[in-house]
Coordinates of C-alpha atoms and ligand atoms in Angstrom, one line a residue:
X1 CA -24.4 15.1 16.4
X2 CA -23.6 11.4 17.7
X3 CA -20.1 10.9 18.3
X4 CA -19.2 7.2 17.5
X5 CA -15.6 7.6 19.5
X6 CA -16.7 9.5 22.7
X7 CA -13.5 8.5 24.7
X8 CA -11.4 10.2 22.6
X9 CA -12.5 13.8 23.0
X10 CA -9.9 16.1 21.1
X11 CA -7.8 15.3 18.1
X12 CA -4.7 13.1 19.1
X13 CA -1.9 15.6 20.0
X14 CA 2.0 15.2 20.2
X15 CA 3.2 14.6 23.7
X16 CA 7.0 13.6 22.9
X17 CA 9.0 10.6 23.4
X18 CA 9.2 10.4 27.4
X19 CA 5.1 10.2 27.1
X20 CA 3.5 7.1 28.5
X21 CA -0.2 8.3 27.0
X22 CA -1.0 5.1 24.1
X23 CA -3.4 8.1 22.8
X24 CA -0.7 10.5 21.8
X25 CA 2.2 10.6 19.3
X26 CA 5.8 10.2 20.8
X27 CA 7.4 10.8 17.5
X28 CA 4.2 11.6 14.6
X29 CA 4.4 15.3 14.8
X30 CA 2.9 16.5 11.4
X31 CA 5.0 19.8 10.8
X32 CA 8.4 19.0 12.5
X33 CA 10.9 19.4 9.5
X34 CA 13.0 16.3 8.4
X35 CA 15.5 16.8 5.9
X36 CA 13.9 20.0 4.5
X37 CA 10.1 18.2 4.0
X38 CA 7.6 18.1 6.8
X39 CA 6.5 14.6 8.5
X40 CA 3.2 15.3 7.0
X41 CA 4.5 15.4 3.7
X42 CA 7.1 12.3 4.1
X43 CA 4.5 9.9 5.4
X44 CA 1.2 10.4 4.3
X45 CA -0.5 8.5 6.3
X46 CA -4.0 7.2 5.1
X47 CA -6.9 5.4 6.9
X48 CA -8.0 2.1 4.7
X49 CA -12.2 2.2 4.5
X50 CA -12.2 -1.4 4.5
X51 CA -10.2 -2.8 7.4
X52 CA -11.4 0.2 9.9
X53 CA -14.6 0.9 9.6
X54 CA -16.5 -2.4 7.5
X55 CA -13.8 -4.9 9.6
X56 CA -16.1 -7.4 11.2
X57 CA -13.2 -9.6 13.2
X58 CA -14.1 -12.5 10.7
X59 CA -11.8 -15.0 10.1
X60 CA -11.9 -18.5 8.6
X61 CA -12.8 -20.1 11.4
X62 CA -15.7 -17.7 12.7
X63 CA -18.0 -14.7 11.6
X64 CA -17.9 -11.7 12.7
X65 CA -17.9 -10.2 16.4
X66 CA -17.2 -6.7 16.5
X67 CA -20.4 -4.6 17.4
X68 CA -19.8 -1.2 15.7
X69 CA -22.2 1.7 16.7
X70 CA -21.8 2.8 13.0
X71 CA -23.4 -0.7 11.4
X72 CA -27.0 0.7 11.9
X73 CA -29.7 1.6 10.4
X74 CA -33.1 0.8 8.6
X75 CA -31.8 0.0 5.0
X76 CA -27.9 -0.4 3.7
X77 CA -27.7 3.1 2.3
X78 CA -28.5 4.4 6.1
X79 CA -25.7 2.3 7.3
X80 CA -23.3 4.0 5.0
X81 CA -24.6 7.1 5.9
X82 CA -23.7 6.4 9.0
X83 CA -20.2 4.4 8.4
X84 CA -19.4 7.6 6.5
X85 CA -20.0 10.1 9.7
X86 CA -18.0 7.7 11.8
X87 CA -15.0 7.0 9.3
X88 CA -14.5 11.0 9.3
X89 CA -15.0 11.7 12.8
X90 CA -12.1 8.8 13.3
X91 CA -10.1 10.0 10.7
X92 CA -10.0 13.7 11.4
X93 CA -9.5 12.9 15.8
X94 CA -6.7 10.6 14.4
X95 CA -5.2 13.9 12.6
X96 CA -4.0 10.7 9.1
X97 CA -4.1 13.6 6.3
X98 CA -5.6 11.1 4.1
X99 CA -8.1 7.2 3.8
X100 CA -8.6 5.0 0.9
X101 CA -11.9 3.0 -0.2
X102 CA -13.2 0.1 -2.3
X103 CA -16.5 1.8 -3.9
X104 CA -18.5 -1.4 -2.0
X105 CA -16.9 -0.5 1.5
X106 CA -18.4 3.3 0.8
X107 CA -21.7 2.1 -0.7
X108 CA -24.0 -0.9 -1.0
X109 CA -24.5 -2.5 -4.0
X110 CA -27.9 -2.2 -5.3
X111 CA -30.4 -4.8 -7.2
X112 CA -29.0 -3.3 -10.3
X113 CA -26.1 -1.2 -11.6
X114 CA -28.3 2.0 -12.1
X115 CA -29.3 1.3 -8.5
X116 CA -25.4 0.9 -7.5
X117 CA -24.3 4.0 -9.1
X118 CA -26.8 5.8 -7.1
X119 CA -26.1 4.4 -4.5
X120 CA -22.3 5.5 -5.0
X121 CA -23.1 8.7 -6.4
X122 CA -25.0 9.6 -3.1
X123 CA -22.2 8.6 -0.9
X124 CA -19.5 10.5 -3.0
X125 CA -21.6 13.5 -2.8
X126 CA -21.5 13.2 1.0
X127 CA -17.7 12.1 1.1
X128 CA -17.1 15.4 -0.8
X129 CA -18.4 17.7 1.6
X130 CA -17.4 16.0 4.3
X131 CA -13.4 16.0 2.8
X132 CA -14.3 20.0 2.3
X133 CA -15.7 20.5 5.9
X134 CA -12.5 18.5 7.6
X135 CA -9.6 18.9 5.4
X136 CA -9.4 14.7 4.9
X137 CA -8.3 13.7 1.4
X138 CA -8.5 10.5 -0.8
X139 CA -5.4 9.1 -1.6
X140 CA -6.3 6.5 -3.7
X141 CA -9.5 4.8 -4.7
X142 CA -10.1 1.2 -6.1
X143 CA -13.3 -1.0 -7.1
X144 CA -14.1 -4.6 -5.1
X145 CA -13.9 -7.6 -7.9
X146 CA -13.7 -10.4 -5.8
X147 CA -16.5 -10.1 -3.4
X148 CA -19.1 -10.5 -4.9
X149 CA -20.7 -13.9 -6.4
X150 CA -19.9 -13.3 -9.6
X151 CA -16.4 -13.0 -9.6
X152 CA -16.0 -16.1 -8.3
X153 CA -13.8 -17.1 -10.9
X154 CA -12.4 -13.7 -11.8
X155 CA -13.0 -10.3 -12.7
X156 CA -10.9 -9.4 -15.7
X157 CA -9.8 -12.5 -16.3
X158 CA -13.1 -14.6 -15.9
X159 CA -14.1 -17.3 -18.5
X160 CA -17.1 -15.1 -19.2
X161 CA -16.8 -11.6 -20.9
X162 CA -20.2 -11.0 -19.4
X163 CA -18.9 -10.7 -16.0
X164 CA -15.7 -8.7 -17.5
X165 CA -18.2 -5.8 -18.2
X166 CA -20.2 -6.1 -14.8
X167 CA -16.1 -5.8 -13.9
X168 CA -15.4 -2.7 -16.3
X169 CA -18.3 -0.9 -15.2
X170 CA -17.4 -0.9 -11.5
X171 CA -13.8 0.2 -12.8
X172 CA -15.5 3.1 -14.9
X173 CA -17.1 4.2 -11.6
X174 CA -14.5 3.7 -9.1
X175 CA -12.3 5.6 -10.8
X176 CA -14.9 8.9 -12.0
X177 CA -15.6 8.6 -8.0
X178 CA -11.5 8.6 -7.8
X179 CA -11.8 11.8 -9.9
X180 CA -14.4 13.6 -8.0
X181 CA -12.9 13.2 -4.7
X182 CA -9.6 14.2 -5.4
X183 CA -7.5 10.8 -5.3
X184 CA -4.1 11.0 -6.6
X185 CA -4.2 7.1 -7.3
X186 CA -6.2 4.2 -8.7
X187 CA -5.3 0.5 -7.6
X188 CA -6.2 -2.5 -9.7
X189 CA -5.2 -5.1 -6.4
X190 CA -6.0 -8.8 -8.3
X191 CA -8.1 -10.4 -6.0
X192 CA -9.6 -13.4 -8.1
X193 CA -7.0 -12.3 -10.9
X194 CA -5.4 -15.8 -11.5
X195 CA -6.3 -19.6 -11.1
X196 CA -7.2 -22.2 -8.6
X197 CA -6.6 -25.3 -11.4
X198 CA -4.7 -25.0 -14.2
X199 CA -6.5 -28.0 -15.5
X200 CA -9.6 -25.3 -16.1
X201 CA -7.5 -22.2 -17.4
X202 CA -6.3 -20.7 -20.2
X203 CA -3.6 -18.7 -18.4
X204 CA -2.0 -16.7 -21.3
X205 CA -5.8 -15.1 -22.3
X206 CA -6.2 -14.5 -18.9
X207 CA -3.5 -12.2 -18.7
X208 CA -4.4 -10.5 -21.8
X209 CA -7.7 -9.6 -20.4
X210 CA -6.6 -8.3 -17.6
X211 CA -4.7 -6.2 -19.8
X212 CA -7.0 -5.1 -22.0
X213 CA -8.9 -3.9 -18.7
X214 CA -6.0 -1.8 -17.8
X215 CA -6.1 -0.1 -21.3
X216 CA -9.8 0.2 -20.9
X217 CA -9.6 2.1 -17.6
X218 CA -6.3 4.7 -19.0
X219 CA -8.4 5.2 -22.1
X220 CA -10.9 6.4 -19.5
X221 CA -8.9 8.0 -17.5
X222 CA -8.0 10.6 -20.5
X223 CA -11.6 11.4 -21.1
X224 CA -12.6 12.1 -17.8
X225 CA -9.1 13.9 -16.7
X226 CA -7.6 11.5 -14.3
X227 CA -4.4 13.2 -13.9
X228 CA -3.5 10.9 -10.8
X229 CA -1.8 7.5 -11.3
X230 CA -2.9 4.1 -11.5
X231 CA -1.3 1.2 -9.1
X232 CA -1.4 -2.4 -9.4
X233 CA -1.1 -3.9 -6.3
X234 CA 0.9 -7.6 -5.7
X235 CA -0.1 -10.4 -4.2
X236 CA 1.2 -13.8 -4.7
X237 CA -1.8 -16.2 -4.0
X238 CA -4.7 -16.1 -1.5
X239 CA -7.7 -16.4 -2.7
X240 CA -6.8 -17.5 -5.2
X241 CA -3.7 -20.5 -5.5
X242 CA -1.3 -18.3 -7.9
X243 CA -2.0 -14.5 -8.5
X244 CA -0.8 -13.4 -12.1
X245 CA 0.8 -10.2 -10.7
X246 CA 2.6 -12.6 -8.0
X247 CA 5.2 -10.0 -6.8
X248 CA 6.9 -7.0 -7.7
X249 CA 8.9 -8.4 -10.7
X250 CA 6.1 -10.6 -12.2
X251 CA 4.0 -7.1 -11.9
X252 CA 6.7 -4.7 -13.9
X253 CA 7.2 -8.1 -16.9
X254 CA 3.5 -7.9 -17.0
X255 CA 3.4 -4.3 -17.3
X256 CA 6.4 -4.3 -19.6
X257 CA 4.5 -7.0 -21.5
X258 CA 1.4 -5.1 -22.4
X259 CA 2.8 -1.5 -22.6
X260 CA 1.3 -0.3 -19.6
X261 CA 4.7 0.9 -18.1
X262 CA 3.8 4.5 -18.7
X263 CA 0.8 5.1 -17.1
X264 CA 1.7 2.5 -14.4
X265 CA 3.2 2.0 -10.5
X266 CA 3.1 -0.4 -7.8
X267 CA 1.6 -0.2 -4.6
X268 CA 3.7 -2.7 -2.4
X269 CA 1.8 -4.3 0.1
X270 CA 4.2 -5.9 3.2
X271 CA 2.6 -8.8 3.8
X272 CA 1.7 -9.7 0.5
X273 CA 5.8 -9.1 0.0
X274 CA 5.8 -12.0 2.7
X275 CA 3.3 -14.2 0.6
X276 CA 6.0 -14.4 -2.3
X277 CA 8.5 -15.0 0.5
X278 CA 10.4 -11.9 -0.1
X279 CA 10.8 -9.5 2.5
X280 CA 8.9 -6.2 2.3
X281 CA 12.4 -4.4 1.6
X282 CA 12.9 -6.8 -1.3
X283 CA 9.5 -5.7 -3.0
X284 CA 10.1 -2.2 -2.3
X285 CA 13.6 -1.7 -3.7
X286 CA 12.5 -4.0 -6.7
X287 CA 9.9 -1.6 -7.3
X288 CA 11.7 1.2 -6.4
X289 CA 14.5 0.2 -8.8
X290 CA 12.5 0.0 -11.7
X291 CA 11.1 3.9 -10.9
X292 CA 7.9 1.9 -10.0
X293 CA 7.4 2.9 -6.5
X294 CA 4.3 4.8 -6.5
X295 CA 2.5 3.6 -2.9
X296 CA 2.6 1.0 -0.1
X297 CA 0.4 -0.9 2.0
X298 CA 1.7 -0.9 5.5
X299 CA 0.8 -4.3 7.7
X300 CA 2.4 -7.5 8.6
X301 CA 1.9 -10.7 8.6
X302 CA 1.5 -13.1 11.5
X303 CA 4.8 -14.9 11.3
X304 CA 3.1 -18.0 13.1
X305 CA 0.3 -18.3 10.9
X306 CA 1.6 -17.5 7.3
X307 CA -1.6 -15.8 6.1
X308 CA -2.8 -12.5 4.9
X309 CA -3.6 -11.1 8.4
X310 CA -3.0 -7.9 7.9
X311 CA -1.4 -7.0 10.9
X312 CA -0.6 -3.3 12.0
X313 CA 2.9 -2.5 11.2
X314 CA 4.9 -1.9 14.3
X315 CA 9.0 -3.4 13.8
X316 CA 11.2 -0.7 14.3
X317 CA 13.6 -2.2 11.8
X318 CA 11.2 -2.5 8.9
X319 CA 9.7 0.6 9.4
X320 CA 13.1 2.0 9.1
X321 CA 14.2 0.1 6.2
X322 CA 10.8 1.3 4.5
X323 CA 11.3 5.1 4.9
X324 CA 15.1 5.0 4.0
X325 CA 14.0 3.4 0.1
X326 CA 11.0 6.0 0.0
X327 CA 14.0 9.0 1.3
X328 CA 16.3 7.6 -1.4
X329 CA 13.8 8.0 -3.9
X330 CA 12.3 11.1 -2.4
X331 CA 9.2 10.3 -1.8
X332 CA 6.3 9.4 -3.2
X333 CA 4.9 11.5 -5.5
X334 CA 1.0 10.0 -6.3
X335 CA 0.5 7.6 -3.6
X336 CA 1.4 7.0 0.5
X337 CA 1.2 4.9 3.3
X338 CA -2.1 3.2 3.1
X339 CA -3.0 1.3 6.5
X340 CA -4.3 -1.7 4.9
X341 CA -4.2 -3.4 8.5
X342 CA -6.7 -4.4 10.5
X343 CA -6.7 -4.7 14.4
X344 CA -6.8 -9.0 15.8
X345 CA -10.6 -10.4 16.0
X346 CA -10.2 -10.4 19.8
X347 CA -9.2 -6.4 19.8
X348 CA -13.3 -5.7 20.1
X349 CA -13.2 -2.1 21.3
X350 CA -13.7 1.0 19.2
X351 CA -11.0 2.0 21.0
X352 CA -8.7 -0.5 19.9
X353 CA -8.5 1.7 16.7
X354 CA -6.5 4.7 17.9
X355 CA -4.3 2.7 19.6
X356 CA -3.4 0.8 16.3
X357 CA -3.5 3.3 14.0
X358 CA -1.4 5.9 16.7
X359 CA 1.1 3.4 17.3
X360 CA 1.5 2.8 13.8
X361 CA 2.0 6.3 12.7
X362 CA 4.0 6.7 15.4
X363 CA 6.5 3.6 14.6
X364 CA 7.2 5.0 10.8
X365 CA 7.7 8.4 12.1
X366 CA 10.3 7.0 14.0
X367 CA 11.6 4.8 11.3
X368 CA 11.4 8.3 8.9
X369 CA 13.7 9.8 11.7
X370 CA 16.2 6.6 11.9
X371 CA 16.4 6.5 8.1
X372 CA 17.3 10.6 7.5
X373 CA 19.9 10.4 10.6
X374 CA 21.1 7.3 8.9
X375 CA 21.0 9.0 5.4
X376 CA 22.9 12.6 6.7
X377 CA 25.3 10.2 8.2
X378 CA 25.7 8.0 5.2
X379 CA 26.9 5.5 6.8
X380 CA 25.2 2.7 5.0
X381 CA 25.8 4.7 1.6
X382 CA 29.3 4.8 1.8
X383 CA 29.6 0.9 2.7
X384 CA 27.5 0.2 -0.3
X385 CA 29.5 2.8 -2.4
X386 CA 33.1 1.5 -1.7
X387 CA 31.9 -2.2 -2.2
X388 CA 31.4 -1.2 -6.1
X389 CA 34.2 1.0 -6.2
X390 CA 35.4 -0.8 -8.9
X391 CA 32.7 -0.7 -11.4
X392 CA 33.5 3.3 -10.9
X393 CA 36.9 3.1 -12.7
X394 CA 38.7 1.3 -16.0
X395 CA 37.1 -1.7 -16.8
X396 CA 34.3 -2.2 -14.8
X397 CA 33.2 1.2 -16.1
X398 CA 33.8 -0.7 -19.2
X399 CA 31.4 -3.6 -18.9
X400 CA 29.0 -1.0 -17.7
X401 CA 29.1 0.5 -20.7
X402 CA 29.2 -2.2 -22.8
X403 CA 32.6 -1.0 -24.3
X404 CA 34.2 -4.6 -24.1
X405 CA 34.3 -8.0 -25.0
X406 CA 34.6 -11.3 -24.1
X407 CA 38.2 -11.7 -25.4
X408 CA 39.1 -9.0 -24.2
X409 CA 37.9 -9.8 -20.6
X410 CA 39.9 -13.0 -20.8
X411 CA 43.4 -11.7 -21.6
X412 CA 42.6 -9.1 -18.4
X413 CA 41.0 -11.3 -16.6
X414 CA 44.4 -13.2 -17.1
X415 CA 46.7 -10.4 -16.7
X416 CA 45.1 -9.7 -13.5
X417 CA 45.4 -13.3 -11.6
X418 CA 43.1 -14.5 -8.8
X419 CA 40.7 -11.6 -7.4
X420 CA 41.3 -10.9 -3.8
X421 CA 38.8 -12.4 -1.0
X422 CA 36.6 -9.3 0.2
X423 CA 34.3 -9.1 3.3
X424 CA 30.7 -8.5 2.7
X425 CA 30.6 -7.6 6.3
X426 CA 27.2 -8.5 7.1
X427 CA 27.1 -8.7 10.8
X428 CA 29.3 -5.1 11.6
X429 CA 26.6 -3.9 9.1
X430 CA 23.5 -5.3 10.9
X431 CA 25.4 -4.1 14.4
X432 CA 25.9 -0.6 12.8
X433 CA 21.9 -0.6 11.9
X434 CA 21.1 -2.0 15.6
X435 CA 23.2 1.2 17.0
X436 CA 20.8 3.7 14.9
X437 CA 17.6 1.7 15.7
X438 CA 18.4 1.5 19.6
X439 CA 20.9 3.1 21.1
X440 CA 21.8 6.6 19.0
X441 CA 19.8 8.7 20.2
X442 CA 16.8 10.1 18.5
X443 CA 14.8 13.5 19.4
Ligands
XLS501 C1 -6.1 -7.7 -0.1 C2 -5.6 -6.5 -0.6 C3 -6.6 -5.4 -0.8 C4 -6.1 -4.3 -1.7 C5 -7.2 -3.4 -2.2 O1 -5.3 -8.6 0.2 O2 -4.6 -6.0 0.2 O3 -7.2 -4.9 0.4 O4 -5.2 -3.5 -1.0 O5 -8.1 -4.1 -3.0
CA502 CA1 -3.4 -4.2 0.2
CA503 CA1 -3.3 -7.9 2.6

């Protein structure tokens, strides 16, 4: 059989924290117990189809200029053949329990759509054993509507319902591929989902097609048995110059909007978080808040360049910050953490793979350890706690209730005089987060 990573030999094993080997785990050790779950089951790690295996090193200033041994063969359907064999020898040596796909990163698109699904259908058959032979599952599936020529200006949302149905029957595909390999989620990520001109658009329709889209696909989903659940995925702008589900709030109003909230999460992506400006924390507690949670993208952006580049995810800090909202939630149920991250244009090796990915899994299972210490501790619980005291007890508890008014607020308000100046205090809480992320010490 031809082995696409030769140097790495054997799966990637756990060597500890005083290991110096960029090829083994320091802190990823699948079954160590944290706070009664496994790491396995915490993180959840899965590979992303796209980025790792149909990643050319393109950018907007030049094509592509990785040589992968995979992209060979005699016609398009050979060269997912072989993408396939290669994405599960990398996947199972990696020892990530789980990958995600775009149906046109696993299979080509054909002349026509019989020719696509066959296309697809072939390739799921192979994915299926191949999950069966090496123990790799989907974690969430999705179908590409913005690559193409035709979605130029949309998908769901284009001017033309003609292209909405080339767009509903990849959807009804993607998702009965979902099905058959097992995924737990389905993400609807916007790509061409909102406008360049407004000058051209008829924004409020727009949205309502996407909606009815969404309907479409859960009215599917009940006849085929997709017990799984689906995700729309944020993005403020790029391609496009403003993305309808912009951010985490814009995506649960729209939800809200066209009763979708039952059959509906978010899978927060970090640097699309940093597209909105918002910090990935910010989209994750927003989501998090609204019991909308359901997956996230891990990457970063470039801080220097300000696009979508999909950087691997590395800051101990955020990492940290990450898995103590998914431990105070306790866990996530349907989806994980997707790699959507791709290694830079000039990282040309093969090799340059398991380094990303390994240092990646490596840098949230720290952050999972940081953020149980942190939560056994409670340190950060109790400051939050004791700064809303108040709303515990007489009439905050009150307000909370809505058991007041506003006259009667006034006359305590009154009674009480001027409230007393409190400390946030920000920087002995950032010093206290510094002590867990670099000095306590961690085995
Ligand atoms: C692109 C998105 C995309 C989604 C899946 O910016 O991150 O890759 O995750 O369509
Ligand atoms: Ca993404
Ligand atoms: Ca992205």
């Amino acid at each position: 059989m031809t082995t696409y990573f030769p140097e790495v030999k054997k799966p990637i094993r756990y060597e500890g924290p005083d290991s110096r080997n960029p090829l083994a785990f320091k802190w990823y050790k699948a079954d160590r117990k944290v706070g009664g779950k496994t790491m396995a089951q915490h993180l959840k790690f899965a590979v992303a189809y796209w980025h790792t295996f149909k990643g050319t090193g393109a950018d907007p200033f030049g094509g592509p200029v990785y040589d992968r041994p995979w992209d060979v063969g005699a016609t398009p359907l050979e060269v997912a053949h072989n993408t396939l064999d290669a994405a599960f020898e990398f996947i199972t040596k990696l020892g990530a329990p789980y990958y995600c796909f775009h149906d046109r990163d696993i299979a080509p698109e054909g002349d026509t759509i019989n020719e696509t699904n066959r296309n697809l259908d072939d390739i799921v058959k192979r994915a299926k054993r191949k999950q069966r032979e090496t123990g790799v599952k989907l974690l969430w599936g999705t179908a590409c509507l913005f690559a193409h020529p035709r979605y130029t200006h949309g998908a769901a949302s284009n001017p033309d319902p003609h292209v909405f149905a080339m767009a509903a029957s990849q959807v009804k595909r993607a998702l009965e591929a979902t099905v058959e390999l097992g995924g737990t989620g389905y993400v609807f990520w916007g790509g061409r989902e909102g406008y360049i001109s407004l000058l051209n658009t008829n924004m409020k329709q727009e949205r309502e097609q996407i909606a009815a889209l969404f309907h479409l696909a859960v009215d599917h989903a009940k006849k085929i048995g997709f017990k799984g659940m689906f995700f729309v995925e944020p993005k403020a702008k790029e391609p496009s110059n403003h993305q309808y589900d912009f951010d985490a709030a814009h995506t649960l109003n729209f939800l809200r909007e066209f009763g979708l909230m039952d059959r509906f999460m978010l899978n927060i992506e970090a640097n699309h978080a940093t597209l909105a400006t918002h910090s990935f924390e910010h989209e994750l507690v927003t989501a998090a808040g609204a019991g909308k949670l359901g997956s996230l993208d891990i990457n970063r952006g470039e801080e220097g360049v300000g696009w979508d580049t999909d950087n691997f995810a590395m800051d101990a800090r955020s990492c940290t910050l990450a898995m103590s909202i998914i431990l105070a939630q306790r866990g996530l149920r349907y989806g994980g953490l997707n790699f959507d991250a791709k290694v830079r244009r000039g990282s040309f090796d093969t090799i340059d793979l398991f380094y990303a990915h390994v240092a990646g899994m490596d840098a949230f299972a720290r952050g999972l350890l940081v953020a149980q210490k942190l939560k056994d501790d409670g340190v950060l619980d109790q400051i939050v706690r004791d700064r809303y005291a108040g709303w515990r007890r007489g009439m905050g508890r009150k307000i909370l209730q809505g058991k007041t008014t506003l006259t009667q607020l006034e006359t305590w308000a009154a009674r009480q005089g001027e409230p007393a100046k409190v400390s946030g205090r920000q920087e002995m809480i950032e010093g206290i987060l510094n002590d867990y992320l670099y000095a306590t010490k961690i085995d």
